Amino acid sequence: MYMVYWTGMENGTRTPCSKEFDSNDMGSAMRFMETLRARQRASGDICFVAMASENPDSVGHASVAETGADYNWKKRRR
């Protein structure tokens, strides 16, 4: 799933907004964001346009995992 977030500004009031897009429809999300950015450039009544995604088929929980005691990472040297 993709979410597009932006902030609308009207009469000095900022309003957070969002729109959801299907996981298979990243192109539509990108086109929508470009429409918002064009509106931002033209009128300035929108700010903070961003997109976030979440993979519904992710194997584990989203976070930082700790490594086990047996993990031995070394920086590659030339």
CSV table of N, CA, C and O in Angstrom, one decimal:
chain,number,residue,atom,x,y,z
A,1,MET,N,0.8,-1.2,0.0
A,1,MET,CA,0.0,0.0,0.0
A,1,MET,C,0.9,1.2,0.0
A,1,MET,O,2.0,1.3,0.6
A,2,TYR,N,0.5,2.3,-0.7
A,2,TYR,CA,1.2,3.5,-0.7
A,2,TYR,C,0.2,4.6,-0.2
A,2,TYR,O,-1.0,4.6,-0.4
A,3,MET,N,0.8,5.5,0.6
A,3,MET,CA,0.1,6.6,1.1
A,3,MET,C,0.8,7.9,0.7
A,3,MET,O,2.0,8.0,0.9
A,4,VAL,N,0.0,8.9,0.2
A,4,VAL,CA,0.6,10.2,-0.1
A,4,VAL,C,0.0,11.1,1.0
A,4,VAL,O,-1.2,11.2,1.2
A,5,TYR,N,1.0,11.9,1.5
A,5,TYR,CA,0.6,12.9,2.6
A,5,TYR,C,1.0,14.3,2.1
A,5,TYR,O,2.0,14.4,1.5
A,6,TRP,N,0.2,15.2,2.5
A,6,TRP,CA,0.5,16.6,2.2
A,6,TRP,C,-0.2,17.5,3.2
A,6,TRP,O,-1.1,17.0,3.9
A,7,THR,N,0.2,18.7,3.3
A,7,THR,CA,-0.4,19.7,4.2
A,7,THR,C,-1.1,20.8,3.3
A,7,THR,O,-0.4,21.4,2.5
A,8,GLY,N,-2.4,21.0,3.5
A,8,GLY,CA,-3.0,22.1,2.8
A,8,GLY,C,-3.1,23.3,3.7
A,8,GLY,O,-3.2,23.2,4.9
A,9,MET,N,-2.9,24.5,3.1
A,9,MET,CA,-2.9,25.7,3.9
A,9,MET,C,-4.0,26.6,3.4
A,9,MET,O,-4.1,26.9,2.2
A,10,GLU,N,-4.9,27.0,4.2
A,10,GLU,CA,-6.0,27.9,3.9
A,10,GLU,C,-6.3,28.9,5.0
A,10,GLU,O,-6.5,28.5,6.1
A,11,ASN,N,-6.2,30.2,4.7
A,11,ASN,CA,-6.4,31.2,5.7
A,11,ASN,C,-5.5,31.1,6.9
A,11,ASN,O,-6.0,31.3,8.0
A,12,GLY,N,-4.3,30.7,6.7
A,12,GLY,CA,-3.3,30.5,7.8
A,12,GLY,C,-3.5,29.3,8.6
A,12,GLY,O,-2.8,29.1,9.5
A,13,THR,N,-4.4,28.4,8.2
A,13,THR,CA,-4.6,27.2,8.9
A,13,THR,C,-4.1,26.0,8.1
A,13,THR,O,-4.3,25.9,6.9
A,14,ARG,N,-3.3,25.2,8.8
A,14,ARG,CA,-2.7,24.0,8.1
A,14,ARG,C,-3.5,22.8,8.4
A,14,ARG,O,-3.9,22.5,9.5
A,15,THR,N,-3.8,22.0,7.3
A,15,THR,CA,-4.7,20.8,7.5
A,15,THR,C,-3.9,19.6,6.9
A,15,THR,O,-3.6,19.6,5.7
A,16,PRO,N,-3.6,18.6,7.7
A,16,PRO,CA,-3.0,17.4,7.2
A,16,PRO,C,-4.0,16.6,6.3
A,16,PRO,O,-5.1,16.5,6.7
A,17,CYS,N,-3.5,16.1,5.2
A,17,CYS,CA,-4.3,15.4,4.3
A,17,CYS,C,-3.6,14.1,3.8
A,17,CYS,O,-2.3,14.0,3.9
A,18,SER,N,-4.3,13.1,3.4
A,18,SER,CA,-3.7,11.9,2.9
A,18,SER,C,-4.6,11.2,1.8
A,18,SER,O,-5.8,11.5,1.8
A,19,LYS,N,-4.0,10.4,1.0
A,19,LYS,CA,-4.7,9.6,0.0
A,19,LYS,C,-4.0,8.2,-0.1
A,19,LYS,O,-2.8,8.2,-0.2
A,20,GLU,N,-4.8,7.2,-0.1
A,20,GLU,CA,-4.3,5.8,-0.2
A,20,GLU,C,-4.3,5.3,-1.6
A,20,GLU,O,-5.2,5.6,-2.4
A,21,PHE,N,-3.2,4.5,-2.0
A,21,PHE,CA,-3.2,3.9,-3.3
A,21,PHE,C,-2.8,2.4,-3.1
A,21,PHE,O,-2.1,2.0,-2.1
A,22,ASP,N,-3.3,1.6,-4.0
A,22,ASP,CA,-3.1,0.1,-3.9
A,22,ASP,C,-1.6,-0.2,-4.1
A,22,ASP,O,-0.8,0.5,-4.7
A,23,SER,N,-1.2,-1.3,-3.6
A,23,SER,CA,0.2,-1.8,-3.7
A,23,SER,C,0.7,-1.9,-5.1
A,23,SER,O,1.9,-1.8,-5.4
A,24,ASN,N,-0.2,-2.2,-6.0
A,24,ASN,CA,0.2,-2.3,-7.4
A,24,ASN,C,0.0,-1.1,-8.2
A,24,ASN,O,0.0,-1.1,-9.4
A,25,ASP,N,-0.1,0.1,-7.6
A,25,ASP,CA,-0.4,1.3,-8.3
A,25,ASP,C,0.5,2.5,-7.9
A,25,ASP,O,0.0,3.6,-7.7
A,26,MET,N,1.8,2.2,-7.9
A,26,MET,CA,2.7,3.2,-7.5
A,26,MET,C,2.7,4.4,-8.5
A,26,MET,O,2.9,5.5,-8.2
A,27,GLY,N,2.5,4.0,-9.8
A,27,GLY,CA,2.5,5.1,-10.8
A,27,GLY,C,1.4,6.1,-10.6
A,27,GLY,O,1.7,7.3,-10.7
A,28,SER,N,0.3,5.7,-10.1
A,28,SER,CA,-0.8,6.7,-9.8
A,28,SER,C,-0.4,7.5,-8.6
A,28,SER,O,-0.7,8.7,-8.6
A,29,ALA,N,0.2,6.9,-7.7
A,29,ALA,CA,0.6,7.7,-6.5
A,29,ALA,C,1.7,8.8,-6.9
A,29,ALA,O,1.6,9.9,-6.5
A,30,MET,N,2.6,8.4,-7.8
A,30,MET,CA,3.6,9.3,-8.2
A,30,MET,C,3.0,10.5,-9.1
A,30,MET,O,3.4,11.6,-8.9
A,31,ARG,N,2.0,10.1,-9.9
A,31,ARG,CA,1.4,11.1,-10.7
A,31,ARG,C,0.6,12.1,-9.8
A,31,ARG,O,0.6,13.3,-10.0
A,32,PHE,N,-0.1,11.6,-8.8
A,32,PHE,CA,-0.8,12.4,-7.9
A,32,PHE,C,0.1,13.3,-7.1
A,32,PHE,O,-0.2,14.5,-7.0
A,33,MET,N,1.3,12.8,-6.7
A,33,MET,CA,2.2,13.7,-6.1
A,33,MET,C,2.7,14.8,-7.0
A,33,MET,O,2.9,15.9,-6.5
A,34,GLU,N,2.9,14.5,-8.2
A,34,GLU,CA,3.4,15.5,-9.2
A,34,GLU,C,2.3,16.6,-9.4
A,34,GLU,O,2.6,17.8,-9.5
A,35,THR,N,1.0,16.2,-9.4
A,35,THR,CA,-0.1,17.1,-9.4
A,35,THR,C,-0.1,18.1,-8.2
A,35,THR,O,-0.2,19.3,-8.3
A,36,LEU,N,0.2,17.5,-7.0
A,36,LEU,CA,0.2,18.3,-5.8
A,36,LEU,C,1.4,19.3,-5.9
A,36,LEU,O,1.3,20.4,-5.5
A,37,ARG,N,2.5,18.8,-6.3
A,37,ARG,CA,3.7,19.7,-6.4
A,37,ARG,C,3.6,20.8,-7.4
A,37,ARG,O,4.0,21.9,-7.2
A,38,ALA,N,2.9,20.5,-8.5
A,38,ALA,CA,2.6,21.5,-9.5
A,38,ALA,C,1.7,22.6,-8.9
A,38,ALA,O,1.9,23.8,-9.1
A,39,ARG,N,0.7,22.1,-8.1
A,39,ARG,CA,-0.2,23.1,-7.4
A,39,ARG,C,0.6,23.9,-6.4
A,39,ARG,O,0.4,25.1,-6.2
A,40,GLN,N,1.5,23.2,-5.7
A,40,GLN,CA,2.4,23.9,-4.7
A,40,GLN,C,3.2,25.0,-5.4
A,40,GLN,O,3.3,26.1,-4.9
A,41,ARG,N,3.8,24.7,-6.6
A,41,ARG,CA,4.6,25.7,-7.3
A,41,ARG,C,3.7,26.9,-7.8
A,41,ARG,O,4.1,28.0,-7.8
A,42,ALA,N,2.5,26.6,-8.2
A,42,ALA,CA,1.6,27.6,-8.8
A,42,ALA,C,0.9,28.5,-7.8
A,42,ALA,O,0.9,29.7,-7.9
A,43,SER,N,0.5,27.9,-6.7
A,43,SER,CA,-0.3,28.7,-5.7
A,43,SER,C,0.3,28.8,-4.3
A,43,SER,O,-0.1,29.7,-3.5
A,44,GLY,N,1.1,27.8,-3.9
A,44,GLY,CA,1.7,27.8,-2.6
A,44,GLY,C,0.7,27.4,-1.5
A,44,GLY,O,1.0,27.6,-0.3
A,45,ASP,N,-0.5,26.9,-1.8
A,45,ASP,CA,-1.4,26.5,-0.8
A,45,ASP,C,-1.3,25.1,-0.3
A,45,ASP,O,-2.1,24.6,0.4
A,46,ILE,N,-0.2,24.4,-0.7
A,46,ILE,CA,0.2,23.1,-0.3
A,46,ILE,C,1.6,23.1,0.1
A,46,ILE,O,2.5,23.7,-0.5
A,47,CYS,N,2.0,22.3,1.1
A,47,CYS,CA,3.4,22.1,1.5
A,47,CYS,C,3.5,20.7,2.0
A,47,CYS,O,2.5,19.9,2.2
A,48,PHE,N,4.7,20.2,2.1
A,48,PHE,CA,5.1,18.9,2.7
A,48,PHE,C,4.4,17.8,2.0
A,48,PHE,O,3.6,17.1,2.5
A,49,VAL,N,4.8,17.6,0.7
A,49,VAL,CA,4.3,16.4,-0.1
A,49,VAL,C,5.2,15.3,0.1
A,49,VAL,O,6.4,15.4,-0.1
A,50,ALA,N,4.7,14.1,0.6
A,50,ALA,CA,5.5,13.0,0.8
A,50,ALA,C,4.8,11.7,0.6
A,50,ALA,O,3.5,11.7,0.6
A,51,MET,N,5.5,10.6,0.3
A,51,MET,CA,4.9,9.3,0.1
A,51,MET,C,5.5,8.3,1.0
A,51,MET,O,6.7,8.3,1.3
A,52,ALA,N,4.7,7.4,1.5
A,52,ALA,CA,5.2,6.3,2.4
A,52,ALA,C,4.6,5.0,1.8
A,52,ALA,O,3.6,5.0,1.2
A,53,SER,N,5.4,3.9,2.1
A,53,SER,CA,4.9,2.6,1.6
A,53,SER,C,5.0,1.6,2.7
A,53,SER,O,5.8,1.7,3.6
A,54,GLU,N,4.2,0.6,2.6
A,54,GLU,CA,4.2,-0.5,3.6
A,54,GLU,C,4.0,-1.8,2.8
A,54,GLU,O,3.0,-1.9,2.0
A,55,ASN,N,4.9,-2.7,2.9
A,55,ASN,CA,4.8,-4.0,2.2
A,55,ASN,C,3.9,-5.0,3.0
A,55,ASN,O,4.3,-5.4,4.1
A,56,PRO,N,2.8,-5.3,2.4
A,56,PRO,CA,1.9,-6.2,3.2
A,56,PRO,C,2.4,-7.7,3.2
A,56,PRO,O,2.0,-8.5,4.0
A,57,ASP,N,3.4,-8.0,2.4
A,57,ASP,CA,4.0,-9.3,2.3
A,57,ASP,C,5.3,-9.4,3.1
A,57,ASP,O,6.1,-10.4,3.0
A,58,SER,N,5.6,-8.4,3.9
A,58,SER,CA,6.8,-8.4,4.7
A,58,SER,C,6.9,-9.6,5.6
A,58,SER,O,5.9,-10.0,6.3
A,59,VAL,N,8.0,-10.2,5.8
A,59,VAL,CA,8.2,-11.4,6.6
A,59,VAL,C,8.2,-11.1,8.1
A,59,VAL,O,7.6,-11.8,8.9
A,60,GLY,N,8.9,-10.1,8.4
A,60,GLY,CA,9.0,-9.7,9.9
A,60,GLY,C,8.4,-8.4,10.2
A,60,GLY,O,7.8,-7.7,9.3
A,61,HIS,N,8.5,-8.0,11.4
A,61,HIS,CA,8.0,-6.7,11.8
A,61,HIS,C,8.9,-5.6,11.4
A,61,HIS,O,10.1,-5.8,11.4
A,62,ALA,N,8.4,-4.4,11.1
A,62,ALA,CA,9.2,-3.3,10.7
A,62,ALA,C,9.9,-2.7,11.9
A,62,ALA,O,9.2,-2.3,12.8
A,63,SER,N,11.2,-2.8,12.0
A,63,SER,CA,12.0,-2.2,13.1
A,63,SER,C,13.4,-2.6,12.8
A,63,SER,O,13.8,-3.2,11.8
A,64,VAL,N,14.3,-2.3,13.8
A,64,VAL,CA,15.7,-2.6,13.7
A,64,VAL,C,15.8,-3.9,14.6
A,64,VAL,O,15.4,-3.9,15.7
A,65,ALA,N,16.5,-4.9,14.0
A,65,ALA,CA,16.7,-6.1,14.8
A,65,ALA,C,18.1,-6.2,15.3
A,65,ALA,O,19.0,-5.7,14.7
A,66,GLU,N,18.2,-6.8,16.5
A,66,GLU,CA,19.6,-7.0,17.0
A,66,GLU,C,20.1,-8.3,16.4
A,66,GLU,O,19.4,-9.3,16.2
A,67,THR,N,21.4,-8.3,16.3
A,67,THR,CA,22.1,-9.5,15.8
A,67,THR,C,22.4,-10.5,16.9
A,67,THR,O,22.5,-10.1,18.1
A,68,GLY,N,22.6,-11.7,16.6
A,68,GLY,CA,22.9,-12.7,17.6
A,68,GLY,C,24.4,-12.7,17.9
A,68,GLY,O,25.2,-12.0,17.3
A,69,ALA,N,24.7,-13.4,19.0
A,69,ALA,CA,26.1,-13.4,19.5
A,69,ALA,C,27.1,-14.0,18.4
A,69,ALA,O,28.2,-13.8,18.4
A,70,ASP,N,26.5,-14.9,17.6
A,70,ASP,CA,27.3,-15.6,16.6
A,70,ASP,C,27.6,-14.7,15.3
A,70,ASP,O,28.3,-15.1,14.4
A,71,TYR,N,27.0,-13.5,15.2
A,71,TYR,CA,27.2,-12.7,14.0
A,71,TYR,C,28.5,-12.0,14.1
A,71,TYR,O,28.8,-11.3,15.1
A,72,ASN,N,29.3,-12.1,13.1
A,72,ASN,CA,30.7,-11.6,13.1
A,72,ASN,C,30.9,-10.8,11.8
A,72,ASN,O,31.5,-11.3,10.9
A,73,TRP,N,30.5,-9.5,11.8
A,73,TRP,CA,30.7,-8.7,10.7
A,73,TRP,C,32.0,-8.0,10.7
A,73,TRP,O,32.5,-7.5,11.7
A,74,LYS,N,32.7,-7.9,9.5
A,74,LYS,CA,34.0,-7.2,9.4
A,74,LYS,C,33.9,-6.3,8.2
A,74,LYS,O,33.4,-6.7,7.2
A,75,LYS,N,34.5,-5.1,8.4
A,75,LYS,CA,34.5,-4.2,7.2
A,75,LYS,C,35.5,-4.8,6.2
A,75,LYS,O,36.6,-5.2,6.5
A,76,ARG,N,35.1,-4.7,4.9
A,76,ARG,CA,36.0,-5.2,3.9
A,76,ARG,C,37.2,-4.2,3.7
A,76,ARG,O,37.0,-3.0,3.6
A,77,ARG,N,38.3,-4.7,3.6
A,77,ARG,CA,39.5,-3.9,3.4
A,77,ARG,C,40.1,-4.1,2.1
A,77,ARG,O,40.0,-5.2,1.5
A,78,ARG,N,40.7,-3.1,1.5
A,78,ARG,CA,41.3,-3.2,0.2
A,78,ARG,C,42.8,-3.7,0.3
A,78,ARG,O,43.5,-3.6,1.2
